Amino acid sequence: MGKLFDFDFLLEAFPKILRYLPVTLEITFVAMIIGLVLGLGIALSEIHNIPVCKQLGQGYVAFIRGTPLMVLIYLTYFGIPLMLESLNRRFGTGFNTNAIPPLAYAFVALGLNDAAFNSVAIRSAIEAVDKREIEAAHSIGMTALQTFKRVIAPQALIIAVPNLGNQIIGLIKGTSLAFTVSVIDIMASARIQGSRGMRFVEVYIDVAVIYWVVCFLTGKCAALIERRLRRSELTAPDEKTLEKNDIYERNV
Amino acid sequence: MLRLENVRKRFGDQEILKGIDLVIENGEVVVIIGPSGSGKTTLLRCLNFLVRADEGNLWIHDRKVNLAAADRKTILEVRRSTAFVFQNYNLFRNKTVLDNVTLGLIKGRGTARGRAEEIATAALEQVGMKKFMARYPNTLSGGQQQRVGIARAVALNPDIILFDEPTSALDPEMVGEVLDVMKGLAGDGTTMLIVTHEISFAREAADQVIFIDEGVVAEKGQAEEVLAHPREERTKRFLRRLLPDSAA
């Protein structure tokens, strides 16, 4: 009888799986950028009540929230070629749907998914910025754009970072579904190694460890960034130093 | 000279301002007093377009501005020739004291950073906050924050500074330091429109006192006259409530 659990196989498979980590990170990174840009757009259109955009955004968020990621991935995988094909037929364009690399579907599906959840996090962060500071910015003659850049965005960022960090961790884990559209990432690679030796627990332990480490480091990074951004709130000295320093000079 | 004409504002079915007229000469200190809910704050906010008036005109620089219908550019111009000091200071919490003061100069007025820092330093010096330049607002006491708020307004060298109950949110022992700064500004000839409940400050520093009640100017005149010898019954009642031990 063979071994129930083969630790050597686990060790041997690990570097083979790890080799595909860049693919996982690439999907994460590109989807994150799509998610942040689109998410910010949706959030702003809701906050500023931009007609049509706002309704589209709300419908979009509602749709994505209620659709499993796997379904979304299949929808893009089968839906995008269909759309391009219909454009080809109607306008005589020459899109070659077979030339689309599988990675592109993973970027789009995960990015679209991420955008919906990001938009909620970004909107609540922007709305959490003290309205009185926004008034102050207006009162000193700053335009709406200047106010957003100098006052709202820097503070909203601090509030949004923990949520966005969680969002990225969710995204990293979500990339494990990309194998369903034949992307070879660490998950797909684990499946391949597993089938080769007919040993699956071993390879999934490998892949679990990799995901765990990446997510753990991402969480640490988010915490670090948040701490850096919050430095203005961490420098509060105690009451005593305050009193000692405060020798009020009269100018009258 | 700055003039307000027939300023009206309603929120829902409640009419807050029922046609206010007001003239402020250059260098004049005008204090607005009145019961809470009488529309004093709303009047200041309308002047600076933080609240959009339903009706009314503002004359500033011999230029007529429609408070109800001004476009974005005009609003920006009015805001860039006025400054506001808020009840709750409204400092930018993510910026140092110095950056709080320079931001309006650099972004609002287009002043170069070096020059803006010179102006800001002088303004902070004037309010006694120069040595706190590198601090963040939440490390300061309320009185100190409000003095920075005043420096932020002063640095802009506006035609008028609007003060919205600048001492109402302060602990009693901090009121004095802020009022002292304001008296200093009054002495320097800064044009100021101040909403306050500090009657003794008004008596000391104001040229003109305006009593607003239920959205109208109920009484106005020389500070001493209105505060010591009010003609209107409701002014008398208001002052009696505020200063129970005075003869007014």
Short mmCIF file of C-alpha atoms in Angstrom, two decimals:
data_model
loop_
_atom_site.label_atom_id
_atom_site.label_comp_id
_atom_site.label_asym_id
_atom_site.label_seq_id
_atom_site.Cartn_x
_atom_site.Cartn_y
_atom_site.Cartn_z
CA MET A 1 0.00 0.00 0.00
CA GLY A 2 1.26 3.47 -0.85
CA LYS A 3 1.60 6.36 1.53
CA LEU A 4 -1.53 8.17 2.56
CA PHE A 5 0.30 11.50 2.60
CA ASP A 6 3.49 12.17 0.71
CA PHE A 7 5.46 14.97 2.30
CA ASP A 8 8.26 14.72 -0.25
CA PHE A 9 5.77 15.21 -3.06
CA LEU A 10 4.50 18.31 -1.27
CA LEU A 11 8.02 19.73 -1.12
CA GLU A 12 8.81 18.83 -4.70
CA ALA A 13 5.65 20.37 -6.07
CA PHE A 14 6.02 23.61 -4.11
CA PRO A 15 8.62 25.37 -6.33
CA LYS A 16 6.78 24.24 -9.46
CA ILE A 17 3.62 25.87 -8.22
CA LEU A 18 5.39 28.95 -6.88
CA ARG A 19 6.77 29.60 -10.36
CA TYR A 20 3.30 30.78 -11.39
CA LEU A 21 2.96 33.28 -8.56
CA PRO A 22 3.78 36.19 -10.94
CA VAL A 23 0.64 35.31 -12.94
CA THR A 24 -1.50 35.46 -9.80
CA LEU A 25 0.08 38.77 -8.84
CA GLU A 26 -0.35 40.15 -12.33
CA ILE A 27 -4.07 39.37 -12.36
CA THR A 28 -4.38 40.91 -8.89
CA PHE A 29 -2.55 44.05 -9.90
CA VAL A 30 -4.35 44.72 -13.16
CA ALA A 31 -7.77 43.91 -11.69
CA MET A 32 -6.98 46.15 -8.73
CA ILE A 33 -6.21 49.10 -11.02
CA ILE A 34 -9.41 48.52 -13.02
CA GLY A 35 -11.31 48.13 -9.76
CA LEU A 36 -9.94 51.32 -8.22
CA VAL A 37 -10.43 53.54 -11.25
CA LEU A 38 -13.92 52.28 -12.04
CA GLY A 39 -14.84 52.13 -8.36
CA LEU A 40 -13.79 55.77 -7.87
CA GLY A 41 -15.83 56.76 -10.91
CA ILE A 42 -18.95 55.04 -9.61
CA ALA A 43 -18.47 56.51 -6.14
CA LEU A 44 -18.05 60.06 -7.48
CA SER A 45 -21.04 59.81 -9.78
CA GLU A 46 -23.15 58.76 -6.80
CA ILE A 47 -21.84 61.46 -4.48
CA HIS A 48 -22.26 64.21 -7.04
CA ASN A 49 -25.59 62.89 -8.19
CA ILE A 50 -24.62 62.78 -11.84
CA PRO A 51 -27.74 61.69 -13.71
CA VAL A 52 -27.61 58.47 -15.75
CA CYS A 53 -24.08 57.67 -14.46
CA LYS A 54 -25.42 57.41 -10.95
CA GLN A 55 -28.27 55.08 -11.88
CA LEU A 56 -25.99 52.97 -14.05
CA GLY A 57 -23.51 52.74 -11.21
CA GLN A 58 -26.14 51.73 -8.68
CA GLY A 59 -27.55 49.09 -11.00
CA TYR A 60 -24.08 47.81 -11.69
CA VAL A 61 -23.19 47.52 -8.01
CA ALA A 62 -26.48 45.76 -7.26
CA PHE A 63 -25.88 43.30 -10.11
CA ILE A 64 -22.29 42.48 -9.17
CA ARG A 65 -23.08 42.12 -5.48
CA GLY A 66 -25.70 39.53 -6.28
CA THR A 67 -23.67 37.51 -8.74
CA PRO A 68 -21.08 34.88 -7.75
CA LEU A 69 -17.61 35.63 -9.02
CA MET A 70 -17.46 32.33 -10.86
CA VAL A 71 -20.60 33.21 -12.82
CA LEU A 72 -19.14 36.59 -13.64
CA ILE A 73 -15.96 34.99 -14.96
CA TYR A 74 -17.93 32.65 -17.21
CA LEU A 75 -20.12 35.53 -18.37
CA THR A 76 -17.10 37.54 -19.50
CA TYR A 77 -15.42 34.48 -20.98
CA PHE A 78 -18.39 33.57 -23.13
CA GLY A 79 -20.04 36.98 -23.34
CA ILE A 80 -17.19 39.15 -24.63
CA PRO A 81 -16.49 37.00 -27.72
CA LEU A 82 -20.22 36.98 -28.40
CA MET A 83 -20.37 40.78 -28.23
CA LEU A 84 -17.34 41.22 -30.46
CA GLU A 85 -18.72 38.71 -32.94
CA SER A 86 -21.98 40.63 -33.13
CA LEU A 87 -20.01 43.83 -33.77
CA ASN A 88 -18.13 42.03 -36.52
CA ARG A 89 -21.36 40.99 -38.19
CA ARG A 90 -23.04 44.35 -37.88
CA PHE A 91 -20.19 46.72 -38.70
CA GLY A 92 -17.80 44.45 -40.56
CA THR A 93 -15.09 44.94 -37.93
CA GLY A 94 -12.43 42.27 -37.85
CA PHE A 95 -12.02 41.28 -34.20
CA ASN A 96 -10.48 37.86 -33.88
CA THR A 97 -12.14 36.49 -30.76
CA ASN A 98 -9.80 33.51 -30.68
CA ALA A 99 -6.83 35.79 -30.28
CA ILE A 100 -7.98 37.12 -26.89
CA PRO A 101 -5.64 35.69 -24.25
CA PRO A 102 -7.41 34.01 -21.31
CA LEU A 103 -5.66 36.41 -18.94
CA ALA A 104 -7.68 39.28 -20.41
CA TYR A 105 -10.92 37.66 -19.27
CA ALA A 106 -9.52 37.25 -15.78
CA PHE A 107 -8.50 40.94 -15.71
CA VAL A 108 -11.92 42.09 -16.83
CA ALA A 109 -14.02 39.78 -14.67
CA LEU A 110 -12.06 40.33 -11.47
CA GLY A 111 -11.66 44.05 -12.16
CA LEU A 112 -15.38 44.52 -12.70
CA ASN A 113 -16.14 42.56 -9.57
CA ASP A 114 -13.64 44.53 -7.52
CA ALA A 115 -14.94 47.88 -8.81
CA ALA A 116 -18.40 47.31 -7.38
CA PHE A 117 -17.15 46.61 -3.87
CA ASN A 118 -14.49 49.33 -4.07
CA SER A 119 -17.08 51.91 -5.05
CA VAL A 120 -18.96 51.27 -1.80
CA ALA A 121 -15.76 51.56 0.27
CA ILE A 122 -14.62 54.70 -1.56
CA ARG A 123 -17.99 56.40 -1.36
CA SER A 124 -18.34 55.86 2.37
CA ALA A 125 -14.76 57.09 2.90
CA ILE A 126 -15.37 60.28 0.93
CA GLU A 127 -18.64 60.89 2.74
CA ALA A 128 -16.89 60.44 6.08
CA VAL A 129 -14.69 63.50 5.52
CA ASP A 130 -15.85 66.34 7.75
CA LYS A 131 -18.20 68.59 5.77
CA ARG A 132 -16.99 71.55 7.80
CA GLU A 133 -13.49 71.22 6.39
CA ILE A 134 -14.96 71.22 2.91
CA GLU A 135 -16.79 74.45 3.75
CA ALA A 136 -13.56 75.92 5.07
CA ALA A 137 -11.83 75.05 1.80
CA HIS A 138 -14.59 76.77 -0.14
CA SER A 139 -14.47 79.78 2.15
CA ILE A 140 -10.78 80.37 1.36
CA GLY A 141 -11.56 80.41 -2.34
CA MET A 142 -10.59 76.89 -3.38
CA THR A 143 -12.38 75.38 -6.36
CA ALA A 144 -14.24 72.08 -6.09
CA LEU A 145 -11.35 70.26 -7.77
CA GLN A 146 -8.73 71.82 -5.50
CA THR A 147 -10.85 70.96 -2.48
CA PHE A 148 -11.10 67.36 -3.61
CA LYS A 149 -7.39 67.04 -4.26
CA ARG A 150 -6.10 68.83 -1.17
CA VAL A 151 -8.70 68.21 1.50
CA ILE A 152 -11.11 65.40 0.66
CA ALA A 153 -8.93 62.82 -1.11
CA PRO A 154 -6.04 62.71 1.38
CA GLN A 155 -8.42 62.18 4.29
CA ALA A 156 -10.73 59.77 2.48
CA LEU A 157 -7.69 57.69 1.59
CA ILE A 158 -6.85 57.13 5.25
CA ILE A 159 -10.40 56.00 5.93
CA ALA A 160 -10.54 53.81 2.84
CA VAL A 161 -7.18 52.04 3.18
CA PRO A 162 -8.27 49.28 5.64
CA ASN A 163 -11.32 48.46 3.52
CA LEU A 164 -9.41 48.58 0.27
CA GLY A 165 -6.75 46.35 1.83
CA ASN A 166 -9.40 43.76 2.64
CA GLN A 167 -10.72 44.18 -0.85
CA ILE A 168 -7.31 43.39 -2.35
CA ILE A 169 -6.99 40.31 -0.15
CA GLY A 170 -10.39 39.19 -1.46
CA LEU A 171 -9.14 39.86 -4.95
CA ILE A 172 -6.00 37.74 -4.46
CA LYS A 173 -8.15 34.86 -3.30
CA GLY A 174 -10.56 35.50 -6.16
CA THR A 175 -7.78 34.98 -8.71
CA SER A 176 -7.87 31.28 -7.78
CA LEU A 177 -10.95 31.03 -10.00
CA ALA A 178 -9.05 32.16 -13.09
CA PHE A 179 -8.12 28.56 -13.86
CA THR A 180 -11.74 28.07 -14.96
CA VAL A 181 -10.97 30.12 -18.07
CA SER A 182 -7.70 28.24 -18.65
CA VAL A 183 -5.35 30.79 -17.10
CA ILE A 184 -2.33 29.04 -15.61
CA ASP A 185 -1.82 30.64 -12.24
CA ILE A 186 -0.70 29.00 -8.99
CA MET A 187 -4.10 27.34 -8.58
CA ALA A 188 -4.09 25.86 -12.09
CA SER A 189 -0.49 24.82 -11.64
CA ALA A 190 -1.38 23.04 -8.39
CA ARG A 191 -4.13 21.13 -10.18
CA ILE A 192 -1.69 20.12 -12.90
CA GLN A 193 0.92 18.94 -10.42
CA GLY A 194 -1.77 17.15 -8.46
CA SER A 195 -3.06 15.23 -11.46
CA ARG A 196 0.44 14.30 -12.46
CA GLY A 197 1.16 12.51 -9.22
CA MET A 198 -2.45 11.79 -8.30
CA ARG A 199 -1.78 13.55 -5.01
CA PHE A 200 -4.07 16.47 -4.35
CA VAL A 201 -3.99 17.25 -0.65
CA GLU A 202 -0.26 17.88 -0.92
CA VAL A 203 -0.50 20.39 -3.74
CA TYR A 204 -3.47 22.20 -2.22
CA ILE A 205 -1.53 22.58 0.99
CA ASP A 206 1.26 24.13 -1.09
CA VAL A 207 -1.09 26.53 -2.77
CA ALA A 208 -2.84 27.37 0.52
CA VAL A 209 0.51 28.31 2.06
CA ILE A 210 1.33 30.57 -0.89
CA TYR A 211 -2.04 32.35 -0.76
CA TRP A 212 -1.77 32.70 2.96
CA VAL A 213 1.68 34.30 2.85
CA VAL A 214 0.70 36.70 0.05
CA CYS A 215 -2.50 37.74 1.82
CA PHE A 216 -0.70 38.11 5.13
CA LEU A 217 1.93 40.38 3.59
CA THR A 218 -0.75 42.40 1.81
CA GLY A 219 -2.57 42.93 5.10
CA LYS A 220 0.67 44.05 6.73
CA CYS A 221 1.33 46.48 3.88
CA ALA A 222 -2.14 47.98 4.20
CA ALA A 223 -1.64 48.45 7.94
CA LEU A 224 1.73 50.07 7.34
CA ILE A 225 0.35 52.45 4.74
CA GLU A 226 -2.51 53.37 7.04
CA ARG A 227 -0.11 54.10 9.87
CA ARG A 228 2.05 56.26 7.62
CA LEU A 229 -0.94 58.22 6.39
CA ARG A 230 -2.27 58.70 9.90
CA ARG A 231 0.89 60.31 11.20
CA SER A 232 -0.93 63.59 11.58
CA GLU A 233 -3.20 62.00 14.17
CA LEU A 234 -0.51 60.13 16.02
CA THR A 235 1.53 63.14 17.00
CA ALA A 236 -0.88 64.36 19.67
CA PRO A 237 1.19 65.22 22.74
CA ASP A 238 -0.38 64.94 26.17
CA GLU A 239 -2.09 67.83 27.93
CA LYS A 240 0.94 68.68 30.06
CA THR A 241 3.29 69.40 27.17
CA LEU A 242 0.52 71.43 25.61
CA GLU A 243 0.19 73.68 28.63
CA LYS A 244 3.92 74.04 29.02
CA ASN A 245 4.31 75.22 25.44
CA ASP A 246 1.38 77.53 25.44
CA ILE A 247 2.66 80.85 26.61
CA TYR A 248 0.19 83.11 24.95
CA GLU A 249 1.71 86.25 23.58
CA ARG A 250 -0.52 89.23 23.45
CA ASN A 251 -0.26 91.40 20.40
CA VAL A 252 -2.67 94.07 21.44
CA MET B 1 -17.75 99.48 1.52
CA LEU B 2 -19.83 96.36 1.52
CA ARG B 3 -23.56 96.37 1.29
CA LEU B 4 -26.26 93.74 1.59
CA GLU B 5 -29.70 94.34 0.21
CA ASN B 6 -32.91 92.45 0.83
CA VAL B 7 -31.35 89.07 1.68
CA ARG B 8 -33.99 86.38 1.94
CA LYS B 9 -33.68 82.70 2.70
CA ARG B 10 -36.13 80.00 3.61
CA PHE B 11 -35.53 76.40 4.61
CA GLY B 12 -38.59 74.38 3.72
CA ASP B 13 -41.61 76.29 5.01
CA GLN B 14 -39.57 78.27 7.51
CA GLU B 15 -38.48 81.73 6.49
CA ILE B 16 -35.11 82.34 8.16
CA LEU B 17 -34.16 85.68 6.60
CA LYS B 18 -36.95 88.05 5.70
CA GLY B 19 -35.14 90.76 3.78
CA ILE B 20 -31.98 91.94 5.53
CA ASP B 21 -30.24 95.21 4.59
CA LEU B 22 -26.80 96.01 5.89
CA VAL B 23 -24.00 98.49 5.21
CA ILE B 24 -20.45 97.98 6.40
CA GLU B 25 -17.87 100.70 5.86
CA ASN B 26 -14.20 99.87 5.28
CA GLY B 27 -12.42 99.30 8.55
CA GLU B 28 -15.66 99.01 10.46
CA VAL B 29 -16.38 96.30 13.02
CA VAL B 30 -20.00 95.25 12.92
CA VAL B 31 -21.39 92.88 15.51
CA ILE B 32 -24.59 90.97 14.92
CA ILE B 33 -26.44 89.84 18.01
CA GLY B 34 -29.77 88.10 18.40
CA PRO B 35 -31.50 85.01 19.80
CA SER B 36 -30.48 81.63 18.45
CA GLY B 37 -32.43 80.68 15.37
CA SER B 38 -32.86 84.31 14.40
CA GLY B 39 -30.85 83.86 11.17
CA LYS B 40 -27.53 85.50 12.09
CA THR B 41 -25.38 82.59 11.00
CA THR B 42 -27.43 82.02 7.87
CA LEU B 43 -26.87 85.65 6.91
CA LEU B 44 -23.08 85.26 7.13
CA ARG B 45 -23.21 82.02 5.20
CA CYS B 46 -25.31 83.57 2.45
CA LEU B 47 -22.75 86.34 2.07
CA ASN B 48 -20.04 83.77 1.42
CA PHE B 49 -22.26 81.44 -0.64
CA LEU B 50 -21.91 78.62 1.85
CA VAL B 51 -25.68 78.83 1.76
CA ARG B 52 -27.44 79.97 -1.38
CA ALA B 53 -29.82 82.86 -0.63
CA ASP B 54 -33.25 82.84 -2.27
CA GLU B 55 -33.04 86.53 -2.99
CA GLY B 56 -30.75 89.48 -2.34
CA ASN B 57 -27.80 91.48 -3.58
CA LEU B 58 -24.29 92.08 -2.36
CA TRP B 59 -22.28 95.16 -3.30
CA ILE B 60 -18.58 94.56 -3.01
CA HIS B 61 -15.95 96.73 -4.75
CA ASP B 62 -18.80 98.77 -6.29
CA ARG B 63 -19.86 95.62 -8.00
CA LYS B 64 -23.33 94.17 -7.67
CA VAL B 65 -23.54 90.43 -7.06
CA ASN B 66 -26.83 88.59 -7.07
CA LEU B 67 -26.70 86.27 -4.07
CA ALA B 68 -29.38 84.00 -5.47
CA ALA B 69 -28.12 83.65 -9.03
CA ALA B 70 -24.34 84.23 -9.08
CA ASP B 71 -22.39 81.83 -11.28
CA ARG B 72 -19.46 79.72 -10.17
CA LYS B 73 -16.85 82.26 -11.24
CA THR B 74 -18.50 85.12 -9.37
CA ILE B 75 -18.87 82.95 -6.27
CA LEU B 76 -15.16 82.17 -6.37
CA GLU B 77 -14.35 85.87 -6.72
CA VAL B 78 -16.50 86.82 -3.76
CA ARG B 79 -14.99 84.05 -1.67
CA ARG B 80 -11.52 85.18 -2.66
CA SER B 81 -12.15 88.68 -1.37
CA THR B 82 -13.71 87.53 1.90
CA ALA B 83 -12.70 85.10 4.64
CA PHE B 84 -14.63 83.09 7.18
CA VAL B 85 -13.88 82.14 10.77
CA PHE B 86 -16.02 79.21 11.87
CA GLN B 87 -17.60 78.34 15.17
CA ASN B 88 -15.87 74.94 15.18
CA TYR B 89 -12.60 76.26 13.68
CA ASN B 90 -12.90 73.82 10.73
CA LEU B 91 -9.16 73.44 10.39
CA PHE B 92 -7.82 70.87 7.92
CA ARG B 93 -6.85 68.05 10.23
CA ASN B 94 -4.45 66.44 7.77
CA LYS B 95 -2.39 69.60 7.45
CA THR B 96 0.02 71.33 9.77
CA VAL B 97 -0.81 74.71 11.24
CA LEU B 98 1.38 76.39 8.65
CA ASP B 99 -0.16 74.48 5.75
CA ASN B 100 -3.63 75.32 7.05
CA VAL B 101 -2.77 78.98 6.62
CA THR B 102 -0.84 78.76 3.35
CA LEU B 103 -3.33 76.55 1.52
CA GLY B 104 -5.76 79.35 0.75
CA LEU B 105 -2.95 81.63 -0.38
CA ILE B 106 -1.37 79.06 -2.66
CA LYS B 107 -4.51 77.46 -4.09
CA GLY B 108 -7.10 80.19 -3.72
CA ARG B 109 -4.96 83.24 -4.46
CA GLY B 110 -2.18 81.70 -6.53
CA THR B 111 0.57 83.04 -4.26
CA ALA B 112 3.99 81.41 -4.64
CA ARG B 113 4.82 79.01 -1.80
CA GLY B 114 7.76 80.99 -0.44
CA ARG B 115 5.78 84.21 -0.29
CA ALA B 116 2.75 82.38 1.11
CA GLU B 117 4.85 81.00 3.94
CA GLU B 118 6.15 84.48 4.78
CA ILE B 119 2.61 85.86 4.91
CA ALA B 120 1.37 82.87 6.91
CA THR B 121 4.19 83.15 9.40
CA ALA B 122 3.39 86.80 9.95
CA ALA B 123 -0.29 86.00 10.42
CA LEU B 124 0.51 83.23 12.90
CA GLU B 125 2.81 85.60 14.74
CA GLN B 126 -0.05 88.08 14.96
CA VAL B 127 -2.32 85.54 16.67
CA GLY B 128 0.49 84.19 18.87
CA MET B 129 0.62 80.79 17.17
CA LYS B 130 3.93 81.01 15.34
CA LYS B 131 5.67 78.48 17.53
CA PHE B 132 2.99 75.88 16.80
CA MET B 133 3.53 76.16 13.06
CA ALA B 134 4.62 72.53 12.58
CA ARG B 135 1.86 71.03 14.72
CA TYR B 136 -1.31 69.32 13.56
CA PRO B 137 -4.66 70.81 14.63
CA ASN B 138 -5.70 67.93 16.88
CA THR B 139 -2.68 68.55 19.08
CA LEU B 140 -3.93 72.06 19.89
CA SER B 141 -6.47 73.35 22.37
CA GLY B 142 -9.73 74.84 21.12
CA GLY B 143 -8.53 78.40 21.68
CA GLN B 144 -5.32 77.71 19.82
CA GLN B 145 -7.18 76.11 16.94
CA GLN B 146 -9.46 79.10 16.68
CA ARG B 147 -6.48 81.45 16.64
CA VAL B 148 -5.11 79.43 13.72
CA GLY B 149 -8.54 79.74 12.11
CA ILE B 150 -8.25 83.49 12.46
CA ALA B 151 -4.70 83.48 11.07
CA ARG B 152 -5.97 81.49 8.08
CA ALA B 153 -8.49 84.27 7.42
CA VAL B 154 -6.12 87.16 8.14
CA ALA B 155 -3.39 85.80 5.86
CA LEU B 156 -5.71 86.15 2.89
CA ASN B 157 -5.87 89.89 3.50
CA PRO B 158 -9.57 89.90 2.58
CA ASP B 159 -11.85 92.89 2.23
CA ILE B 160 -13.85 91.56 5.14
CA ILE B 161 -13.57 88.73 7.66
CA LEU B 162 -16.79 87.02 8.66
CA PHE B 163 -16.82 85.54 12.16
CA ASP B 164 -19.51 82.99 12.95
CA GLU B 165 -19.76 82.71 16.76
CA PRO B 166 -15.98 82.27 17.01
CA THR B 167 -15.99 81.67 20.76
CA SER B 168 -19.18 79.65 21.22
CA ALA B 169 -17.50 76.26 21.02
CA LEU B 170 -14.67 77.21 23.37
CA ASP B 171 -14.16 76.40 27.01
CA PRO B 172 -14.70 79.59 29.03
CA GLU B 173 -11.03 80.01 29.91
CA MET B 174 -10.12 80.11 26.21
CA VAL B 175 -12.62 82.73 25.15
CA GLY B 176 -10.39 85.57 26.29
CA GLU B 177 -7.38 84.68 24.14
CA VAL B 178 -9.53 84.57 21.00
CA LEU B 179 -11.35 87.80 21.78
CA ASP B 180 -8.00 89.49 22.44
CA VAL B 181 -6.81 88.52 18.99
CA MET B 182 -10.03 89.87 17.50
CA LYS B 183 -9.66 93.15 19.39
CA GLY B 184 -6.16 93.40 17.99
CA LEU B 185 -7.52 92.99 14.47
CA ALA B 186 -10.20 95.60 15.12
CA GLY B 187 -7.49 97.99 16.27
CA ASP B 188 -5.58 97.37 13.05
CA GLY B 189 -8.53 98.50 11.00
CA THR B 190 -9.65 95.11 9.70
CA THR B 191 -13.20 95.13 8.39
CA MET B 192 -15.13 92.52 10.34
CA LEU B 193 -18.67 91.19 10.51
CA ILE B 194 -19.06 89.21 13.69
CA VAL B 195 -21.89 87.07 14.98
CA THR B 196 -21.37 86.66 18.69
CA HIS B 197 -23.01 86.45 22.10
CA GLU B 198 -20.09 88.23 23.75
CA ILE B 199 -21.81 91.49 24.63
CA SER B 200 -18.87 92.96 26.50
CA PHE B 201 -16.66 92.32 23.48
CA ALA B 202 -19.22 94.06 21.29
CA ARG B 203 -19.31 97.03 23.63
CA GLU B 204 -15.54 97.31 23.55
CA ALA B 205 -14.68 96.57 19.92
CA ALA B 206 -17.74 97.14 17.75
CA ASP B 207 -18.51 100.29 15.80
CA GLN B 208 -21.97 99.16 14.87
CA VAL B 209 -24.28 96.64 16.53
CA ILE B 210 -27.13 94.99 14.71
CA PHE B 211 -29.84 93.11 16.53
CA ILE B 212 -31.51 90.48 14.38
CA ASP B 213 -34.69 88.81 15.53
CA GLU B 214 -36.89 86.41 13.59
CA GLY B 215 -35.15 87.11 10.30
CA VAL B 216 -35.30 90.90 10.32
CA VAL B 217 -33.04 93.69 11.56
CA ALA B 218 -34.91 94.71 14.67
CA GLU B 219 -32.51 97.43 15.74
CA LYS B 220 -29.17 98.83 14.69
CA GLY B 221 -26.88 101.68 15.57
CA GLN B 222 -23.74 102.70 17.41
CA ALA B 223 -22.58 99.88 19.66
CA GLU B 224 -22.84 101.90 22.85
CA GLU B 225 -26.27 103.16 21.95
CA VAL B 226 -27.84 99.80 21.08
CA LEU B 227 -26.25 97.94 23.96
CA ALA B 228 -26.72 100.52 26.70
CA HIS B 229 -29.88 102.24 25.57
CA PRO B 230 -31.86 99.91 23.33
CA ARG B 231 -35.03 101.46 21.95
CA GLU B 232 -36.86 98.32 20.92
CA GLU B 233 -38.65 96.21 23.49
CA ARG B 234 -37.30 92.92 22.06
CA THR B 235 -33.72 94.19 22.13
CA LYS B 236 -34.18 95.10 25.77
CA ARG B 237 -35.62 91.68 26.55
CA PHE B 238 -32.78 89.92 24.73
CA LEU B 239 -30.08 91.93 26.47
CA ARG B 240 -31.72 91.41 29.86
CA ARG B 241 -31.64 87.65 29.31
CA LEU B 242 -27.98 87.81 28.33
CA LEU B 243 -26.91 90.23 31.03
CA PRO B 244 -29.29 89.69 33.95
CA ASP B 245 -27.35 92.03 36.23
CA SER B 246 -27.22 95.00 33.88
CA ALA B 247 -29.60 97.90 33.92
CA ALA B 248 -30.48 97.57 30.26
#
